[in-house]
Amino acid sequence: KLEARIEEVRQRSSLVFHRPTVLSIEWIDPVMAGGTWMPELIEMAGGEALVTRPGDHAPTLQFDQLEALEPDMVLIKPCGFNIKRTAGELFAVKGLLPGRRWAGVSKRRVYLTDGNQYFKRPGPRIVDSLEIMAACVHPQIFPDFVVQYRDVIKRILPDLSTESFTGR
């Protein structure tokens, strides 16, 4: 069943023409980009991972490296943090959104999710993680996942408050 769910995401995402660039954040301070299986999840969900390739370790990024990136979407999911804990740490995010010039920031495509329950566990929940990623990368193609995971995805607004993720 898990393999069938993975294949469904791959098939649906293969229909997209635009593969948005995705910055996966594993840690806020210092900023660490998503490595190991994160780039593979992003690719399967129809995106293009920034900074790392499948199997790479999560590198620490300096501010100038962040400024050089141009993510269409940012997903923040600190290791060991649930949504409530991450939301409580958002003051640190202000420094990682350089000048708010990223397309992901201006188009309100900065999200946070539960890194503790999902993205950091290399077990069956990794399929849930893939579906969460797919909902964020292509909500129009995965509206069922937007609904299914609405309680574990929050949109970060420019003032660093959060709102429920509705896919719009």
mmCIF file of C-alpha atoms in Angstrom:
data_model
loop_
_atom_site.group_PDB
_atom_site.id
_atom_site.type_symbol
_atom_site.label_atom_id
_atom_site.label_comp_id
_atom_site.label_asym_id
_atom_site.label_seq_id
_atom_site.Cartn_x
_atom_site.Cartn_y
_atom_site.Cartn_z
ATOM 1 C CA LYS A 1 0.000 0.000 0.000
ATOM 2 C CA LEU A 2 2.854 2.377 0.814
ATOM 3 C CA GLU A 3 4.500 1.751 -2.566
ATOM 4 C CA ALA A 4 1.168 2.365 -4.311
ATOM 5 C CA ARG A 5 0.829 5.711 -2.512
ATOM 6 C CA ILE A 6 4.356 6.690 -3.583
ATOM 7 C CA GLU A 7 3.636 5.711 -7.169
ATOM 8 C CA GLU A 8 0.410 7.719 -7.154
ATOM 9 C CA VAL A 9 2.321 10.861 -6.130
ATOM 10 C CA ARG A 10 4.948 10.223 -8.801
ATOM 11 C CA GLN A 11 2.336 9.743 -11.515
ATOM 12 C CA ARG A 12 0.307 12.795 -10.579
ATOM 13 C CA SER A 13 3.380 15.027 -10.266
ATOM 14 C CA SER A 14 4.756 13.799 -13.601
ATOM 15 C CA LEU A 15 1.912 15.717 -15.278
ATOM 16 C CA VAL A 16 3.200 19.132 -14.169
ATOM 17 C CA PHE A 17 5.044 21.422 -16.542
ATOM 18 C CA HIS A 18 6.458 23.770 -13.906
ATOM 19 C CA ARG A 19 8.656 22.290 -11.204
ATOM 20 C CA PRO A 20 8.975 24.980 -8.525
ATOM 21 C CA THR A 21 12.263 25.333 -6.695
ATOM 22 C CA VAL A 22 11.943 24.260 -3.076
ATOM 23 C CA LEU A 23 14.109 25.208 -0.120
ATOM 24 C CA SER A 24 13.717 22.618 2.607
ATOM 25 C CA ILE A 25 14.799 23.919 6.022
ATOM 26 C CA GLU A 26 15.867 21.308 8.592
ATOM 27 C CA TRP A 27 17.000 23.753 11.261
ATOM 28 C CA ILE A 28 16.435 27.481 11.787
ATOM 29 C CA ASP A 29 19.477 28.796 13.652
ATOM 30 C CA PRO A 30 21.850 28.086 12.094
ATOM 31 C CA VAL A 31 19.918 27.462 8.904
ATOM 32 C CA MET A 32 20.382 23.933 7.614
ATOM 33 C CA ALA A 33 19.019 22.834 4.243
ATOM 34 C CA GLY A 34 17.252 19.497 3.889
ATOM 35 C CA GLY A 35 19.502 16.655 2.895
ATOM 36 C CA THR A 36 19.431 12.847 2.786
ATOM 37 C CA TRP A 37 15.985 11.881 1.458
ATOM 38 C CA MET A 38 14.501 15.419 1.348
ATOM 39 C CA PRO A 39 15.639 16.185 -2.238
ATOM 40 C CA GLU A 40 14.135 12.903 -3.407
ATOM 41 C CA LEU A 41 10.809 13.679 -1.719
ATOM 42 C CA ILE A 42 10.800 17.125 -3.341
ATOM 43 C CA GLU A 43 11.483 15.645 -6.783
ATOM 44 C CA MET A 44 8.792 12.956 -6.406
ATOM 45 C CA ALA A 45 6.336 15.690 -5.348
ATOM 46 C CA GLY A 46 7.032 17.641 -8.555
ATOM 47 C CA GLY A 47 9.541 20.185 -7.306
ATOM 48 C CA GLU A 48 13.218 20.924 -7.762
ATOM 49 C CA ALA A 49 15.306 20.772 -4.594
ATOM 50 C CA LEU A 50 17.658 23.658 -3.929
ATOM 51 C CA VAL A 51 21.097 23.228 -2.319
ATOM 52 C CA THR A 52 21.214 19.425 -1.942
ATOM 53 C CA ARG A 53 20.852 16.250 -3.961
ATOM 54 C CA PRO A 54 19.561 12.880 -2.719
ATOM 55 C CA GLY A 55 21.954 11.426 -0.144
ATOM 56 C CA ASP A 56 23.698 14.715 0.678
ATOM 57 C CA HIS A 57 24.058 15.637 4.324
ATOM 58 C CA ALA A 58 22.155 18.709 5.524
ATOM 59 C CA PRO A 59 24.546 21.646 5.035
ATOM 60 C CA THR A 60 24.602 24.765 7.182
ATOM 61 C CA LEU A 61 23.927 27.872 5.095
ATOM 62 C CA GLN A 62 25.353 31.326 5.677
ATOM 63 C CA PHE A 63 23.211 34.413 5.039
ATOM 64 C CA ASP A 64 24.967 35.208 1.739
ATOM 65 C CA GLN A 65 24.258 31.662 0.532
ATOM 66 C CA LEU A 66 20.595 32.110 1.437
ATOM 67 C CA GLU A 67 20.468 35.446 -0.383
ATOM 68 C CA ALA A 68 21.775 33.779 -3.552
ATOM 69 C CA LEU A 69 18.887 31.312 -3.608
ATOM 70 C CA GLU A 70 15.587 31.965 -5.341
ATOM 71 C CA PRO A 71 13.080 29.482 -3.937
ATOM 72 C CA ASP A 72 9.541 29.372 -5.265
ATOM 73 C CA MET A 73 8.548 27.640 -2.035
ATOM 74 C CA VAL A 74 10.056 27.195 1.428
ATOM 75 C CA LEU A 75 9.158 24.361 3.790
ATOM 76 C CA ILE A 76 10.385 24.725 7.384
ATOM 77 C CA LYS A 77 10.360 21.549 9.456
ATOM 78 C CA PRO A 78 12.989 21.583 12.189
ATOM 79 C CA CYS A 79 14.205 18.231 13.412
ATOM 80 C CA GLY A 80 12.452 17.228 16.628
ATOM 81 C CA PHE A 81 9.981 20.142 16.580
ATOM 82 C CA ASN A 82 6.228 19.880 16.237
ATOM 83 C CA ILE A 83 4.202 22.714 14.687
ATOM 84 C CA LYS A 84 3.539 24.469 17.992
ATOM 85 C CA ARG A 85 7.218 24.477 18.913
ATOM 86 C CA THR A 86 8.263 25.685 15.456
ATOM 87 C CA ALA A 87 5.633 28.445 15.519
ATOM 88 C CA GLY A 88 7.117 29.561 18.843
ATOM 89 C CA GLU A 89 10.532 29.873 17.205
ATOM 90 C CA LEU A 90 9.417 31.919 14.188
ATOM 91 C CA PHE A 91 11.169 35.037 15.480
ATOM 92 C CA ALA A 92 14.358 33.339 14.236
ATOM 93 C CA VAL A 93 12.861 32.901 10.755
ATOM 94 C CA LYS A 94 12.870 36.653 10.161
ATOM 95 C CA GLY A 95 16.612 36.533 9.624
ATOM 96 C CA LEU A 96 16.445 33.686 7.152
ATOM 97 C CA LEU A 97 13.994 35.284 4.727
ATOM 98 C CA PRO A 98 16.433 37.632 2.990
ATOM 99 C CA GLY A 99 14.753 40.894 2.186
ATOM 100 C CA ARG A 100 11.570 38.968 1.527
ATOM 101 C CA ARG A 101 12.514 39.081 -2.169
ATOM 102 C CA TRP A 102 12.172 35.347 -2.728
ATOM 103 C CA ALA A 103 9.207 34.380 -4.918
ATOM 104 C CA GLY A 104 8.188 31.935 -2.191
ATOM 105 C CA VAL A 105 7.869 34.810 0.281
ATOM 106 C CA SER A 106 6.097 37.277 -2.003
ATOM 107 C CA LYS A 107 3.667 34.589 -3.199
ATOM 108 C CA ARG A 108 2.963 33.413 0.355
ATOM 109 C CA ARG A 109 4.506 29.986 -0.214
ATOM 110 C CA VAL A 110 6.426 29.629 3.036
ATOM 111 C CA TYR A 111 5.107 26.782 5.145
ATOM 112 C CA LEU A 112 5.905 25.024 8.363
ATOM 113 C CA THR A 113 5.082 21.474 9.257
ATOM 114 C CA ASP A 114 5.770 18.864 11.891
ATOM 115 C CA GLY A 115 9.367 17.772 11.446
ATOM 116 C CA ASN A 116 9.185 15.571 14.506
ATOM 117 C CA GLN A 117 6.298 13.330 13.412
ATOM 118 C CA TYR A 118 7.031 13.201 9.719
ATOM 119 C CA PHE A 119 10.083 14.282 7.789
ATOM 120 C CA LYS A 120 12.786 13.032 10.160
ATOM 121 C CA ARG A 121 11.666 9.434 10.470
ATOM 122 C CA PRO A 122 12.860 6.956 7.808
ATOM 123 C CA GLY A 123 9.908 4.611 8.302
ATOM 124 C CA PRO A 124 6.346 4.288 7.002
ATOM 125 C CA ARG A 125 5.538 7.927 7.857
ATOM 126 C CA ILE A 126 7.950 9.006 5.140
ATOM 127 C CA VAL A 127 5.068 8.336 2.723
ATOM 128 C CA ASP A 128 2.918 10.777 4.696
ATOM 129 C CA SER A 129 5.845 13.200 4.430
ATOM 130 C CA LEU A 130 5.843 12.789 0.655
ATOM 131 C CA GLU A 131 2.119 13.534 0.523
ATOM 132 C CA ILE A 132 2.589 16.621 2.740
ATOM 133 C CA MET A 133 5.379 17.789 0.430
ATOM 134 C CA ALA A 134 3.160 17.192 -2.616
ATOM 135 C CA ALA A 135 0.338 19.225 -1.050
ATOM 136 C CA CYS A 136 2.729 22.141 -0.513
ATOM 137 C CA VAL A 137 4.533 21.952 -3.869
ATOM 138 C CA HIS A 138 1.438 21.453 -6.062
ATOM 139 C CA PRO A 139 -1.759 22.050 -4.048
ATOM 140 C CA GLN A 140 -3.799 22.290 -7.243
ATOM 141 C CA ILE A 141 -2.795 18.739 -8.236
ATOM 142 C CA PHE A 142 -3.039 17.306 -4.724
ATOM 143 C CA PRO A 143 -6.138 18.951 -3.187
ATOM 144 C CA ASP A 144 -6.962 15.683 -1.412
ATOM 145 C CA PHE A 145 -3.651 15.889 0.457
ATOM 146 C CA VAL A 146 -4.286 19.555 1.296
ATOM 147 C CA VAL A 147 -7.465 18.459 3.074
ATOM 148 C CA GLN A 148 -5.950 15.320 4.594
ATOM 149 C CA TYR A 149 -2.944 17.128 6.100
ATOM 150 C CA ARG A 150 -4.480 20.536 6.850
ATOM 151 C CA ASP A 151 -3.754 20.140 10.560
ATOM 152 C CA VAL A 152 -0.010 19.592 10.048
ATOM 153 C CA ILE A 153 0.736 22.372 7.540
ATOM 154 C CA LYS A 154 0.692 26.094 8.363
ATOM 155 C CA ARG A 155 1.384 29.027 6.063
ATOM 156 C CA ILE A 156 3.824 31.602 7.448
ATOM 157 C CA LEU A 157 2.651 35.121 6.669
ATOM 158 C CA PRO A 158 4.987 38.080 6.035
ATOM 159 C CA ASP A 159 4.469 39.325 9.622
ATOM 160 C CA LEU A 160 5.557 35.823 10.810
ATOM 161 C CA SER A 161 2.124 34.888 12.072
ATOM 162 C CA THR A 162 0.653 31.640 10.784
ATOM 163 C CA GLU A 163 -2.612 30.621 9.202
ATOM 164 C CA SER A 164 -4.163 27.335 8.205
ATOM 165 C CA PHE A 165 -3.034 25.922 4.900
ATOM 166 C CA THR A 166 -5.883 25.737 2.399
ATOM 167 C CA GLY A 167 -3.893 25.233 -0.773
ATOM 168 C CA ARG A 168 -4.657 28.723 -2.074
#
